[in-house]
Tab-separated table of C-alpha atoms in Angstrom:
chain	number	residue	atom	x	y	z
A	4	MET	CA	33.812	-1.543	-16.824
A	5	ALA	CA	32.992	-1.770	-13.116
A	6	GLN	CA	32.482	1.994	-13.047
A	7	LEU	CA	29.965	1.763	-15.872
A	8	ILE	CA	27.994	-0.941	-14.050
A	9	THR	CA	28.036	1.103	-10.832
A	10	ILE	CA	26.771	4.197	-12.624
A	11	ALA	CA	24.068	2.165	-14.367
A	12	LEU	CA	22.922	0.717	-11.027
A	13	LEU	CA	22.845	4.179	-9.457
A	14	VAL	CA	20.818	5.584	-12.336
A	15	PHE	CA	18.428	2.637	-12.202
A	16	GLY	CA	18.007	3.108	-8.441
A	17	ALA	CA	17.400	6.839	-8.880
A	18	ILE	CA	14.717	6.168	-11.493
A	19	ILE	CA	12.943	3.719	-9.196
A	20	LEU	CA	13.072	6.183	-6.281
A	21	TYR	CA	11.771	8.993	-8.504
A	22	LYS	CA	8.824	6.880	-9.693
A	23	ARG	CA	7.981	5.939	-6.103
A	24	PHE	CA	8.175	9.607	-5.092
A	25	VAL	CA	5.819	10.649	-7.903
A	26	LYS	CA	3.357	7.873	-7.026
A	27	ASP	CA	3.331	8.898	-3.356
A	28	ALA	CA	2.923	12.568	-4.295
A	29	GLU	CA	-0.081	11.740	-6.499
A	30	LYS	CA	-1.631	9.711	-3.670
A	31	LEU	CA	-1.149	12.589	-1.240
A	32	SER	CA	-2.595	15.072	-3.695
A	33	ALA	CA	-5.693	12.933	-4.284
A	34	LYS	CA	-6.160	12.459	-0.544
A	35	SER	CA	-5.832	16.192	0.031
A	36	LYS	CA	-8.385	16.972	-2.688
A	37	ARG	CA	-10.795	14.411	-1.256
A	38	GLN	CA	-10.433	15.835	2.256
A	39	GLU	CA	-10.934	19.382	0.969
A	40	LYS	CA	-14.111	18.339	-0.838
A	41	GLU	CA	-15.375	16.607	2.308
A	42	ARG	CA	-14.630	19.755	4.314
A	43	GLU	CA	-16.537	21.905	1.808
A	44	THR	CA	-19.618	19.682	1.849
A	45	GLY	CA	-19.480	18.847	5.554
A	46	ALA	CA	-19.308	15.123	4.832
A	47	THR	CA	-17.601	12.716	7.206
A	48	GLY	CA	-16.579	10.250	4.500
A	49	THR	CA	-17.095	9.147	0.930
A	50	LEU	CA	-19.637	6.440	0.239
A	51	ILE	CA	-18.985	3.784	-2.388
A	52	LYS	CA	-21.372	1.108	-3.597
A	53	ASP	CA	-20.414	-2.536	-3.227
A	54	PRO	CA	-21.071	-4.091	-6.657
A	55	THR	CA	-21.930	-7.546	-5.294
A	56	THR	CA	-24.320	-6.628	-2.480
A	57	GLY	CA	-25.500	-3.235	-3.711
A	58	GLU	CA	-24.954	-1.726	-0.256
A	59	TYR	CA	-23.118	1.526	0.373
A	60	ARG	CA	-20.216	1.815	2.779
A	61	VAL	CA	-17.632	4.410	3.782
A	62	LYS	CA	-14.543	4.369	1.576
A	63	LYS	CA	-11.337	3.395	3.359
A	64	GLU	CA	-8.228	5.558	3.034
A	65	ASP	CA	-6.164	2.903	1.251
A	66	GLU	CA	-8.809	2.269	-1.423
A	67	VAL	CA	-8.482	3.858	-4.823
């Protein structure tokens, strides 16, 4: 029985690590695409509009 619990915990841990890996890979891919597009257009950043003030600002790296 202890072996079954250990295997279940290992599988559960592997699933969590796999999901985290996929999420990080998607983030990296999106960042790479954004940087490539900026390089193509010669831009130094991506502007986003603040919905409350209506002003534009440069998008931070950690923003989605």
